[in-house]
Amino acid sequence: MSDGGDGTVGKALSVLDLVAAQERPIRFAELHRMSALPKATLYRLAQTLVSQNMLVQDPETGAYSLGVRLVRLAHAAWRQASLAPVARPFLDQLSAETGLTVFLAQMDYGYVLYLDRRNARDAAATFSDAGKVGPAYCTALGKAMLAYLPEDELEQALGQQSYYRFTPTTLGSAAVLRQALERTRARGYAREREEHEPGAIAVAMPVRAADGRVLGAVSISGTTVQTDIRRLEGLVPRLRQTVDRVSREASHWEFPVEGETEREGRAV
Amino acid sequence: MSDGGDGTVGKALSVLDLVAAQERPIRFAELHRMSALPKATLYRLAQTLVSQNMLVQDPETGAYSLGVRLVRLAHAAWRQASLAPVARPFLDQLSAETGLTVFLAQMDYGYVLYLDRRNARDAAATFSDAGKVGPAYCTALGKAMLAYLPEDELEQALGQQSYYRFTPTTLGSAAVLRQALERTRARGYAREREEHEPGAIAVAMPVRAADGRVLGAVSISGTTVQTDIRRLEGLVPRLRQTVDRVSREASHWEFPVEGETEREGRAV
DNA sequence: AATGCAGTTTCATATAATGGAACTGCGTTG
DNA sequence: CAACGCAGTTCCATTATATGAAACTGCATT
């Protein structure tokens, strides 16, 4: 939407977003149709992004898709995101012990951004899940984080929810959600009972910094076929232990040491 | 290094790269020292990137690190990179059958960019590997791709290698590498015998489009402790089958259907 | 030959980036 | 405690750069 603001750079990034939102390579004309930017401007921006390897252009059709430079940058982003690499071993353990699927996520503009997933059963790639976004108002992860957000951020986040009723149990408004968050705080963990997808249930707890700031959340999830909410709630103490450990490691980690940065390869 | 070219956008992206190269959050002054850009310019660019969520600034120290918007973009990039999602099931299968580690990669500016990894044993996260880069001249994946590059691209890539001698068996120059690539083509697959890391061996084959263009490569790798090069070479027919299938699927896939792009959530 | 559409280039104009320098606030030092 | 040094921030005249309407090219369709 709009032009991204922040001058040329913002516009360029809005073009990236537009291409990212696409399922398949997108031709210039189509891009132009959705972009609000004038043709020549858009054209030059796209060219610039291609020359910067942020976009790639199909040699045949000229259609644009996202470039590999992004994958590289994201690897670095993930590595730097303190939470994900730190949480890794703990998620492994939790998933192995419970035999259920474990997610790590953080808030991103009112959405739940998945950082990692661990599944005891299959060795499925987590990459395809990291970077995904989902709604906050109807997931255990989202509610776990919302419940401990400071009032101003919560206010903002509540306004960004769609409150679309995915299922009969979906919370349908900010007011109802607020009450649910109240109960979440009282209970100490968040529950999700088929509010987003039929058959999907989960419990989640926030990972908080020493100062109380919400860094992210961890969930244990399953289907009504393989488990039930009672059993998940029984795992809450174990979940609590996990988020505590992640939290401790994360704060511990913040500034590893102001030493030289060791590098194996040469930067390109 | 330098300023990235391409005006403001290029400069902004060069700032991103600089932050990405860092192991930990980087302060403004340090950034300024490595950046060649004048202070005020760099400052405004960094602010813009922060306001665009490409960078995040630690509220305490003001230090910059990469923002989550990148993780989101990269997820889309990976999804769009035709090769990675298409190859997924085949890699799963290959890894499960052989019990060894399987990699998928593509060339990126003379480097090998890892797109996916599958390990039969542990359910380790692949995300932390996707986006990694490694040298081309001393890995099976690299040589498999180099061997089938058109002359002009090969020339360029050869010039970008460091030829650092990681081990006694590392190929130490472009001339030697050229001969090795000759043999790779004759043989039909690439080998790596402790040229990059002691104890690490692999075989690899390129994934090529119908027109012969190199899309990427798949490798089967192991350590000299768990296997040996003879056994890996015995798996080459199976590897060939895999790359053929990936290649077929990939070309098949290029343009799924010019339909409307279904979207579950609203773009932010 | 004529029309339509995608992609590309042009160029006068206006806007936005530039960067040297000055300023602020803070911690250190003589 | 005054003076200094350093990180981070703002100012503002200057200039370079992005802008975008319009014209153009090439190609496919009729």
Coordinates of C-alpha atoms (C1' of nucleotides) in Angstrom, one line a residue:
Chain A
M1 CA 0.0 0.0 0.0
S2 CA 1.0 3.7 -0.3
D3 CA 4.6 4.5 -1.1
G4 CA 6.4 3.4 2.1
G5 CA 7.4 6.9 3.1
D6 CA 11.0 7.8 3.9
G7 CA 11.8 9.0 0.4
T8 CA 13.6 6.9 -2.1
V9 CA 14.6 4.1 0.2
G10 CA 11.1 3.7 1.6
K11 CA 9.7 3.5 -2.0
A12 CA 12.3 1.0 -2.9
L13 CA 11.4 -1.2 0.1
S14 CA 7.7 -0.9 -0.7
V15 CA 8.5 -2.3 -4.1
L16 CA 10.3 -5.2 -2.4
D17 CA 7.2 -5.8 -0.2
L18 CA 5.0 -5.8 -3.2
V19 CA 7.1 -8.4 -5.0
A20 CA 7.3 -10.4 -1.7
A21 CA 3.5 -10.5 -1.4
Q22 CA 3.3 -12.3 -4.7
E23 CA 3.2 -16.0 -5.1
R24 CA 5.0 -16.0 -8.4
P25 CA 7.3 -13.7 -10.4
I26 CA 5.5 -10.5 -11.3
R27 CA 5.7 -8.6 -14.5
F28 CA 6.3 -4.9 -14.6
A29 CA 2.9 -3.9 -15.7
E30 CA 1.2 -5.8 -12.9
L31 CA 3.6 -4.3 -10.4
H32 CA 2.8 -0.9 -11.9
R33 CA -0.9 -1.5 -11.5
M34 CA -0.6 -2.1 -7.7
S35 CA 2.0 0.4 -6.9
A36 CA 0.8 4.0 -7.0
L37 CA 4.2 5.0 -8.1
P38 CA 4.5 6.5 -11.5
K39 CA 5.7 4.3 -14.2
A40 CA 9.2 5.7 -14.8
T41 CA 9.9 5.9 -11.1
L42 CA 8.8 2.4 -10.4
Y43 CA 10.8 1.2 -13.4
R44 CA 14.0 2.8 -12.2
L45 CA 13.5 1.6 -8.7
A46 CA 13.0 -2.0 -9.9
Q47 CA 16.1 -1.7 -12.0
T48 CA 18.1 -0.5 -9.1
L49 CA 16.9 -3.3 -6.9
V50 CA 17.8 -5.8 -9.6
S51 CA 21.3 -4.3 -10.0
Q52 CA 21.5 -4.7 -6.2
N53 CA 20.5 -8.3 -6.3
M54 CA 17.5 -7.6 -4.1
L55 CA 15.3 -8.6 -7.0
V56 CA 16.0 -11.0 -9.8
Q57 CA 14.5 -10.7 -13.2
D58 CA 13.6 -13.8 -15.2
P59 CA 15.8 -13.5 -18.4
E60 CA 12.9 -14.8 -20.5
T61 CA 9.9 -13.0 -19.3
G62 CA 11.5 -10.1 -17.4
A63 CA 9.3 -10.9 -14.4
Y64 CA 10.6 -9.9 -11.0
S65 CA 11.0 -12.1 -8.0
L66 CA 13.0 -11.6 -4.7
G67 CA 16.7 -12.0 -5.0
V68 CA 19.1 -14.2 -3.0
R69 CA 20.7 -11.3 -1.3
L70 CA 17.7 -11.3 0.9
V71 CA 18.3 -14.9 2.0
R72 CA 21.8 -13.9 3.0
L73 CA 20.7 -10.9 4.9
A74 CA 18.0 -12.9 6.6
H75 CA 20.4 -15.5 7.7
A76 CA 22.4 -12.7 9.4
A77 CA 19.2 -11.3 10.8
W78 CA 18.2 -14.6 12.3
R79 CA 21.6 -15.1 13.8
Q80 CA 21.5 -11.6 15.3
A81 CA 18.0 -11.9 16.6
S82 CA 19.4 -13.1 19.9
L83 CA 16.2 -15.0 20.7
A84 CA 16.2 -17.6 18.0
P85 CA 19.7 -19.0 18.2
V86 CA 19.6 -18.9 22.0
A87 CA 16.4 -20.7 22.2
R88 CA 17.3 -23.4 19.8
P89 CA 18.6 -26.1 22.2
F90 CA 15.7 -25.6 24.6
L91 CA 13.2 -25.9 21.9
D92 CA 14.8 -29.1 20.7
Q93 CA 14.6 -30.5 24.2
L94 CA 11.0 -29.5 24.8
S95 CA 9.9 -30.9 21.5
A96 CA 11.8 -34.2 22.0
E97 CA 10.4 -34.6 25.5
T98 CA 6.8 -33.8 24.7
G99 CA 6.7 -35.3 21.2
L100 CA 4.7 -32.3 20.1
T101 CA 5.3 -29.3 17.9
V102 CA 7.1 -26.3 19.5
F103 CA 7.1 -22.8 18.1
L104 CA 9.1 -19.7 18.8
A105 CA 7.7 -16.4 17.7
Q106 CA 7.9 -12.7 18.3
M107 CA 5.6 -9.8 17.7
D108 CA 5.9 -7.9 14.5
Y109 CA 3.5 -5.0 13.8
G110 CA 0.5 -6.7 15.4
Y111 CA 1.3 -10.0 13.8
V112 CA 2.9 -13.1 15.2
L113 CA 6.2 -13.7 13.4
Y114 CA 7.4 -17.3 13.5
L115 CA 11.1 -17.6 14.2
D116 CA 11.5 -21.3 14.6
R117 CA 9.6 -24.5 14.7
R118 CA 10.6 -27.9 16.1
N119 CA 8.8 -31.0 15.4
A120 CA 9.7 -34.2 17.2
R121 CA 8.3 -36.5 14.6
D122 CA 9.6 -35.5 11.2
A123 CA 12.8 -33.6 10.4
A124 CA 10.8 -31.2 8.3
A125 CA 12.6 -28.0 7.4
T126 CA 12.0 -25.2 9.7
F127 CA 13.2 -22.6 7.2
S128 CA 9.9 -22.6 5.4
D129 CA 8.2 -21.6 8.6
A130 CA 10.6 -19.0 9.9
G131 CA 9.5 -15.7 8.6
K132 CA 5.9 -16.7 8.3
V133 CA 3.4 -14.4 10.0
G134 CA 0.1 -15.2 11.6
P135 CA -2.6 -13.4 13.5
A136 CA -2.1 -12.5 17.1
Y137 CA -5.7 -12.4 18.5
C138 CA -6.5 -16.0 17.9
T139 CA -3.3 -17.9 18.6
A140 CA -1.7 -19.0 21.8
L141 CA 1.6 -17.3 20.9
G142 CA -0.1 -14.1 20.1
K143 CA -2.1 -13.9 23.2
A144 CA 0.8 -14.9 25.4
M145 CA 2.7 -11.9 24.1
L146 CA -0.2 -9.4 24.0
A147 CA -1.0 -10.2 27.6
Y148 CA 2.3 -8.8 28.8
L149 CA 2.7 -5.9 26.4
P150 CA 2.8 -2.4 27.9
E151 CA -0.5 -0.6 27.5
D152 CA 0.5 1.7 24.6
E153 CA 1.9 -1.1 22.5
L154 CA -1.1 -3.3 23.4
E155 CA -3.5 -0.6 22.3
Q156 CA -1.7 -0.3 19.0
A157 CA -1.6 -4.1 18.5
L158 CA -5.3 -4.5 19.3
G159 CA -6.1 -2.0 16.6
Q160 CA -4.1 -4.0 14.1
Q161 CA -6.1 -7.2 14.5
S162 CA -8.6 -8.2 11.9
Y163 CA -10.8 -10.2 14.3
Y164 CA -11.9 -12.3 11.4
R165 CA -13.9 -15.3 12.8
F166 CA -11.9 -18.3 11.5
T167 CA -13.9 -20.6 13.7
P168 CA -16.9 -20.5 16.0
T169 CA -14.6 -20.0 19.0
T170 CA -12.5 -17.1 17.5
L171 CA -12.5 -14.0 19.7
G172 CA -14.4 -11.5 17.6
S173 CA -13.5 -8.1 19.0
A174 CA -10.9 -6.1 20.9
A175 CA -13.1 -5.9 23.9
V176 CA -13.5 -9.7 24.2
L177 CA -9.8 -10.1 23.5
R178 CA -8.9 -7.7 26.3
Q179 CA -10.9 -9.9 28.8
A180 CA -9.2 -13.0 27.5
L181 CA -5.8 -11.4 28.0
E182 CA -6.9 -10.6 31.6
R183 CA -7.6 -14.2 32.2
T184 CA -4.3 -15.2 30.5
R185 CA -2.4 -13.0 32.9
A186 CA -4.3 -14.5 35.9
R187 CA -3.7 -18.0 34.6
G188 CA 0.0 -17.4 33.7
Y189 CA -0.2 -18.9 30.3
A190 CA -2.2 -18.5 27.1
R191 CA -4.5 -21.1 25.6
E192 CA -5.8 -21.6 22.1
R193 CA -8.6 -23.9 21.5
E194 CA -9.5 -24.2 17.8
E195 CA -9.7 -20.4 17.5
H196 CA -7.6 -20.2 14.4
E197 CA -7.9 -23.6 12.8
P198 CA -10.4 -26.4 13.6
G199 CA -8.5 -29.1 15.4
A200 CA -5.5 -27.0 16.4
I201 CA -4.9 -26.4 20.1
A202 CA -1.9 -24.9 22.0
V203 CA -0.6 -23.5 25.1
A204 CA 2.0 -20.6 25.1
M205 CA 4.0 -18.5 27.4
P206 CA 5.9 -15.3 26.8
V207 CA 9.7 -15.0 27.0
R208 CA 10.4 -11.9 28.9
A209 CA 13.6 -9.9 29.5
A210 CA 14.8 -9.1 33.0
D211 CA 13.0 -5.8 32.8
G212 CA 9.7 -7.4 31.8
R213 CA 9.9 -6.5 28.2
V214 CA 8.3 -9.2 26.0
L215 CA 11.0 -10.7 23.7
G216 CA 8.8 -13.4 22.2
A217 CA 6.9 -16.5 23.1
V218 CA 7.1 -20.3 23.0
S219 CA 4.2 -22.6 22.3
I220 CA 3.4 -26.3 22.5
S221 CA 0.8 -27.2 20.0
G222 CA -1.0 -30.2 18.6
T223 CA -4.2 -31.3 17.1
T224 CA -7.3 -32.5 18.9
V225 CA -6.6 -35.9 17.3
Q226 CA -3.2 -36.4 18.8
T227 CA -3.8 -34.7 22.1
D228 CA -6.1 -32.6 24.2
I229 CA -6.0 -29.3 26.0
R230 CA -5.8 -31.0 29.4
R231 CA -2.6 -32.7 28.5
L232 CA -1.2 -29.5 27.0
E233 CA -2.0 -27.7 30.2
G234 CA -0.2 -30.4 32.1
L235 CA 2.9 -29.5 30.2
V236 CA 2.8 -25.9 31.3
P237 CA 5.3 -26.3 34.1
R238 CA 7.7 -27.7 31.6
L239 CA 6.9 -24.9 29.2
R240 CA 7.5 -22.4 32.0
Q241 CA 10.9 -23.9 32.7
T242 CA 11.8 -23.5 29.0
V243 CA 10.8 -19.9 28.7
D244 CA 12.6 -19.1 31.9
R245 CA 15.8 -20.7 30.6
V246 CA 15.5 -19.0 27.2
S247 CA 14.9 -15.7 29.0
R248 CA 17.9 -16.2 31.3
E249 CA 20.2 -17.1 28.4
A250 CA 18.9 -14.3 26.3
S251 CA 19.6 -11.6 28.9
H252 CA 22.9 -13.2 29.6
W253 CA 23.7 -13.1 26.0
E254 CA 22.9 -9.5 25.0
F255 CA 26.5 -8.3 24.8
P256 CA 28.7 -11.4 24.4
V257 CA 32.0 -9.4 24.6
E258 CA 33.3 -6.3 22.8
G259 CA 36.0 -8.3 21.1
E260 CA 37.0 -8.6 17.4
T261 CA 34.5 -10.3 15.3
E262 CA 35.9 -13.6 14.1
R263 CA 35.1 -14.4 10.5
E264 CA 35.7 -17.6 8.7
G265 CA 35.2 -16.4 5.1
R266 CA 35.8 -13.1 3.4
A267 CA 32.9 -10.8 2.9
V268 CA 31.9 -10.6 -0.7
Chain B
M1 CA 32.7 -2.1 0.8
S2 CA 32.5 1.3 -1.0
D3 CA 29.1 2.8 -1.2
G4 CA 27.1 0.3 -3.0
G5 CA 26.5 2.4 -6.1
D6 CA 23.0 3.1 -7.4
G7 CA 22.4 6.2 -5.4
T8 CA 20.5 6.4 -2.2
V9 CA 19.1 2.9 -2.4
G10 CA 22.5 1.4 -3.0
K11 CA 23.9 3.3 -0.1
A12 CA 21.1 2.2 2.2
L13 CA 21.6 -1.4 1.2
S14 CA 25.4 -1.1 1.8
V15 CA 24.6 0.0 5.3
L16 CA 22.4 -3.1 5.7
D17 CA 25.3 -5.3 4.6
L18 CA 27.6 -3.6 7.0
V19 CA 25.3 -4.3 9.9
A20 CA 24.7 -7.9 8.6
A21 CA 28.4 -8.6 8.6
Q22 CA 28.5 -7.8 12.3
E23 CA 28.3 -10.5 14.9
R24 CA 26.6 -8.2 17.4
P25 CA 24.7 -4.9 17.4
I26 CA 26.9 -2.2 16.1
R27 CA 27.1 1.4 17.4
F28 CA 26.8 4.4 15.2
A29 CA 30.4 5.5 15.6
E30 CA 31.7 2.0 14.7
L31 CA 29.5 1.9 11.6
H32 CA 30.7 5.3 10.6
R33 CA 34.3 4.2 10.9
M34 CA 33.8 1.3 8.4
S35 CA 31.5 3.0 6.0
A36 CA 33.1 5.8 3.9
L37 CA 29.8 7.6 3.9
P38 CA 29.8 11.0 5.6
K39 CA 28.4 11.1 9.1
A40 CA 25.2 13.0 8.5
T41 CA 24.4 10.9 5.4
L42 CA 25.0 7.6 7.2
Y43 CA 23.0 8.8 10.2
R44 CA 20.0 9.7 8.1
L45 CA 20.2 6.4 6.2
A46 CA 20.3 4.4 9.4
Q47 CA 17.4 6.3 10.8
T48 CA 15.4 5.6 7.6
L49 CA 16.2 1.9 7.8
V50 CA 15.1 1.8 11.4
S51 CA 11.9 3.6 10.6
Q52 CA 11.4 1.0 7.9
N53 CA 12.1 -1.9 10.3
M54 CA 15.0 -3.1 8.3
L55 CA 17.2 -2.3 11.2
V56 CA 16.3 -2.3 14.9
Q57 CA 18.0 0.0 17.4
D58 CA 18.6 -1.2 21.0
P59 CA 16.6 1.1 23.2
E60 CA 19.4 1.2 25.8
T61 CA 22.6 1.5 23.8
G62 CA 21.2 2.7 20.5
A63 CA 23.2 0.0 18.7
Y64 CA 21.9 -1.3 15.4
S65 CA 21.1 -4.8 14.3
L66 CA 19.1 -6.3 11.5
G67 CA 15.3 -6.0 11.7
V68 CA 12.7 -8.6 11.5
R69 CA 11.3 -7.2 8.2
L70 CA 14.2 -9.0 6.7
V71 CA 13.2 -12.4 8.1
R72 CA 9.7 -11.9 6.6
L73 CA 11.1 -10.8 3.2
A74 CA 13.5 -13.8 3.2
H75 CA 10.7 -16.2 3.9
A76 CA 9.1 -14.9 0.7
A77 CA 12.4 -15.0 -1.1
W78 CA 12.9 -18.6 -0.2
R79 CA 9.3 -19.5 -1.2
Q80 CA 9.8 -17.8 -4.5
A81 CA 13.2 -19.2 -5.2
S82 CA 11.5 -22.0 -7.2
L83 CA 14.3 -24.4 -6.5
A84 CA 14.2 -24.7 -2.7
P85 CA 10.5 -25.5 -2.2
V86 CA 10.4 -27.7 -5.2
A87 CA 13.4 -29.7 -4.1
R88 CA 12.2 -30.2 -0.6
P89 CA 10.5 -33.6 -0.8
F90 CA 13.3 -35.0 -2.9
L91 CA 15.9 -34.0 -0.5
D92 CA 13.9 -35.5 2.4
Q93 CA 13.8 -38.7 0.5
L94 CA 17.4 -38.8 -0.4
S95 CA 18.5 -38.0 3.1
A96 CA 16.2 -40.6 4.6
E97 CA 17.4 -43.3 2.2
T98 CA 21.1 -42.6 2.5
G99 CA 21.2 -41.6 6.2
L100 CA 23.6 -38.8 5.2
T101 CA 23.4 -35.1 5.1
V102 CA 22.0 -33.5 1.9
F103 CA 22.5 -29.9 0.9
L104 CA 20.9 -27.8 -1.7
A105 CA 22.7 -24.7 -2.9
Q106 CA 23.0 -22.1 -5.7
M107 CA 25.7 -19.8 -6.9
D108 CA 25.7 -16.3 -5.6
Y109 CA 28.5 -14.0 -6.7
G110 CA 31.2 -16.6 -6.8
Y111 CA 30.1 -18.1 -3.5
V112 CA 28.0 -21.2 -2.7
L113 CA 24.8 -20.0 -1.1
Y114 CA 23.1 -22.8 0.9
L115 CA 19.4 -23.0 0.5
D116 CA 18.5 -26.0 2.4
R117 CA 19.9 -28.9 4.4
R118 CA 18.5 -32.2 5.3
N119 CA 19.9 -34.4 8.0
A120 CA 18.5 -37.9 8.5
R121 CA 19.7 -38.2 12.0
D122 CA 18.7 -35.1 14.0
A123 CA 15.8 -32.8 13.4
A124 CA 18.2 -29.8 13.5
A125 CA 16.8 -26.6 12.3
T126 CA 17.7 -25.9 8.7
F127 CA 17.0 -22.3 9.0
S128 CA 20.3 -21.5 10.6
D129 CA 22.0 -23.0 7.5
A130 CA 19.9 -21.5 4.7
G131 CA 21.5 -18.2 3.7
K132 CA 25.0 -19.3 4.7
V133 CA 27.6 -18.9 2.1
G134 CA 30.7 -20.9 1.5
P135 CA 33.6 -21.1 -1.0
A136 CA 33.0 -22.6 -4.4
Y137 CA 36.4 -23.7 -5.4
C138 CA 36.8 -26.3 -2.7
T139 CA 33.4 -27.7 -2.2
A140 CA 31.5 -30.4 -4.1
L141 CA 28.5 -28.1 -4.5
G142 CA 30.7 -25.3 -5.9
K143 CA 32.5 -27.4 -8.3
A144 CA 29.4 -29.1 -9.5
M145 CA 28.0 -25.7 -10.5
L146 CA 31.2 -24.2 -11.8
A147 CA 31.7 -27.1 -14.1
Y148 CA 28.6 -26.3 -16.0
L149 CA 28.6 -22.5 -16.0
P150 CA 28.9 -20.8 -19.4
E151 CA 32.5 -19.6 -20.1
D152 CA 31.9 -15.9 -19.3
E153 CA 30.2 -16.6 -15.9
L154 CA 32.9 -19.2 -15.1
E155 CA 35.6 -16.7 -15.9
Q156 CA 34.0 -14.2 -13.5
A157 CA 33.5 -16.8 -10.8
L158 CA 37.0 -18.1 -11.0
G159 CA 38.3 -14.6 -10.4
Q160 CA 36.2 -14.3 -7.3
Q161 CA 37.7 -17.3 -5.5
S162 CA 40.2 -16.8 -2.8
Y163 CA 42.1 -20.1 -3.3
Y164 CA 43.0 -20.1 0.3
R165 CA 44.5 -23.5 1.2
F166 CA 42.2 -24.7 3.9
T167 CA 43.8 -28.2 3.8
P168 CA 46.7 -29.9 2.0
T169 CA 44.3 -31.1 -0.7
T170 CA 42.7 -27.7 -1.4
L171 CA 43.0 -26.7 -5.1
G172 CA 45.3 -23.6 -4.9
S173 CA 44.7 -21.8 -8.2
A174 CA 42.3 -21.0 -11.0
A175 CA 44.4 -23.1 -13.4
V176 CA 44.3 -26.2 -11.2
L177 CA 40.6 -25.7 -10.6
R178 CA 39.9 -25.4 -14.3
Q179 CA 41.5 -28.8 -14.8
A180 CA 39.5 -30.3 -12.0
L181 CA 36.3 -28.9 -13.5
E182 CA 37.3 -30.6 -16.8
R183 CA 37.5 -33.9 -14.9
T184 CA 34.2 -33.2 -13.1
R185 CA 32.4 -32.8 -16.5
A186 CA 34.0 -36.0 -17.8
R187 CA 33.0 -37.8 -14.6
G188 CA 29.5 -36.4 -14.5
Y189 CA 29.6 -35.4 -10.8
A190 CA 31.8 -33.4 -8.5
R191 CA 33.8 -34.7 -5.6
E192 CA 35.2 -33.1 -2.5
R193 CA 37.8 -34.9 -0.5
E194 CA 38.8 -33.0 2.6
E195 CA 39.5 -29.9 0.5
H196 CA 37.6 -27.5 2.7
E197 CA 37.6 -29.2 6.1
P198 CA 39.6 -32.2 7.2
G199 CA 37.3 -35.2 7.5
A200 CA 34.6 -33.7 5.3
I201 CA 33.8 -35.5 2.0
A202 CA 31.0 -35.2 -0.5
V203 CA 29.7 -35.8 -4.0
A204 CA 27.5 -33.3 -5.8
M205 CA 25.7 -32.8 -9.0
P206 CA 24.2 -29.7 -10.6
V207 CA 20.5 -29.1 -11.1
R208 CA 20.1 -27.7 -14.6
A209 CA 17.2 -26.2 -16.4
A210 CA 15.9 -27.7 -19.7
D211 CA 18.1 -25.2 -21.6
G212 CA 21.2 -26.3 -19.6
R213 CA 21.3 -23.2 -17.3
V214 CA 22.7 -24.1 -13.9
L215 CA 19.9 -23.6 -11.3
G216 CA 21.8 -25.0 -8.3
A217 CA 23.3 -28.2 -7.0
V218 CA 22.6 -31.0 -4.6
S219 CA 25.3 -32.8 -2.5
I220 CA 25.5 -35.8 -0.3
S221 CA 28.1 -35.3 2.4
G222 CA 29.5 -37.0 5.3
T223 CA 32.7 -37.4 7.4
T224 CA 35.5 -39.8 6.8
V225 CA 34.5 -41.3 10.2
Q226 CA 31.0 -42.2 9.2
T227 CA 31.6 -43.1 5.5
D228 CA 34.1 -42.9 2.7
I229 CA 34.3 -41.5 -0.8
R230 CA 33.7 -45.0 -2.4
R231 CA 30.4 -45.3 -0.7
L232 CA 29.4 -41.7 -1.7
E233 CA 30.4 -42.4 -5.3
G234 CA 28.2 -45.5 -5.1
L235 CA 25.3 -43.2 -4.3
V236 CA 25.8 -41.1 -7.4
P237 CA 23.1 -42.8 -9.5
R238 CA 20.6 -42.0 -6.7
L239 CA 21.9 -38.5 -6.6
R240 CA 21.5 -38.2 -10.4
Q241 CA 17.9 -39.4 -10.1
T242 CA 17.3 -36.7 -7.5
V243 CA 18.7 -33.8 -9.4
D244 CA 16.9 -35.0 -12.5
R245 CA 13.6 -35.0 -10.6
V246 CA 14.2 -31.6 -9.1
S247 CA 15.2 -30.3 -12.5
R248 CA 12.0 -31.7 -14.1
E249 CA 9.8 -30.3 -11.3
A250 CA 11.5 -26.9 -11.4
S251 CA 11.0 -26.4 -15.1
H252 CA 7.5 -27.8 -14.9
W253 CA 6.8 -25.3 -12.1
E254 CA 8.1 -22.0 -13.5
F255 CA 4.7 -20.6 -14.2
P256 CA 2.1 -22.4 -12.1
V257 CA -0.9 -20.6 -13.5
E258 CA -1.7 -17.0 -14.2
G259 CA -4.6 -17.0 -11.6
E260 CA -5.4 -14.7 -8.8
T261 CA -3.0 -14.9 -5.9
E262 CA -4.8 -16.3 -2.9
R263 CA -3.9 -14.6 0.3
E264 CA -4.8 -15.7 3.8
G265 CA -3.8 -12.6 5.8
R266 CA -3.8 -9.0 5.0
A267 CA -0.5 -7.4 4.1
V268 CA 0.8 -5.1 6.8
Chain C
dA1 C1' -1.3 -1.4 -42.3
dA2 C1' -3.3 -0.5 -37.9
dT3 C1' -4.1 -0.9 -33.0
dG4 C1' -2.8 -2.0 -28.4
dC5 C1' 0.0 -3.0 -24.8
dA6 C1' 4.6 -3.9 -22.2
dG7 C1' 8.6 -2.0 -21.5
dT8 C1' 12.1 1.7 -22.0
dT9 C1' 14.1 6.3 -22.6
dT10 C1' 14.1 11.4 -22.5
dC11 C1' 14.5 15.8 -20.2
dA12 C1' 13.1 20.0 -17.9
dT13 C1' 11.8 20.5 -13.2
dA14 C1' 11.5 20.1 -8.4
dT15 C1' 12.6 17.6 -4.7
dA16 C1' 15.4 15.2 -1.8
dA17 C1' 19.9 13.9 -0.5
dT18 C1' 24.2 15.9 0.7
dG19 C1' 28.0 16.9 3.9
dG20 C1' 30.7 20.5 6.3
dA21 C1' 30.1 22.4 10.4
dA22 C1' 28.2 23.5 14.5
dC23 C1' 25.8 21.9 18.6
dT24 C1' 24.4 18.9 22.6
dG25 C1' 25.1 16.0 26.3
dC26 C1' 27.9 13.0 28.8
dG27 C1' 31.7 10.9 30.8
dT28 C1' 36.7 11.4 31.6
dT29 C1' 40.7 13.9 32.8
dG30 C1' 44.0 17.2 34.4
Chain D
dC1 C1' 35.2 22.0 38.3
dA2 C1' 36.7 23.7 34.1
dA3 C1' 38.4 21.7 30.0
dC4 C1' 38.5 18.1 26.9
dG5 C1' 37.0 14.4 23.9
dC6 C1' 33.8 11.7 21.9
dA7 C1' 29.1 9.8 20.4
dG8 C1' 25.2 11.2 18.6
dT9 C1' 22.2 14.7 16.5
dT10 C1' 20.7 18.8 13.9
dC11 C1' 21.3 22.7 10.6
dC12 C1' 21.1 24.6 6.1
dA13 C1' 22.9 26.4 1.8
dT14 C1' 24.3 23.8 -2.2
dT15 C1' 23.9 20.3 -5.5
dA16 C1' 22.9 16.2 -7.2
dT17 C1' 19.3 13.1 -7.8
dA18 C1' 15.0 11.5 -8.2
dT19 C1' 10.9 12.6 -10.5
dG20 C1' 7.1 11.8 -13.8
dA21 C1' 4.6 13.3 -18.1
dA22 C1' 5.2 12.2 -22.4
dA23 C1' 7.2 10.3 -26.2
dC24 C1' 9.2 6.3 -28.1
dT25 C1' 10.3 1.3 -29.3
dG26 C1' 9.2 -3.3 -30.3
dC27 C1' 6.2 -6.9 -30.5
dA28 C1' 2.1 -9.3 -30.8
dT29 C1' -2.7 -9.2 -32.4
dT30 C1' -6.2 -8.1 -35.8

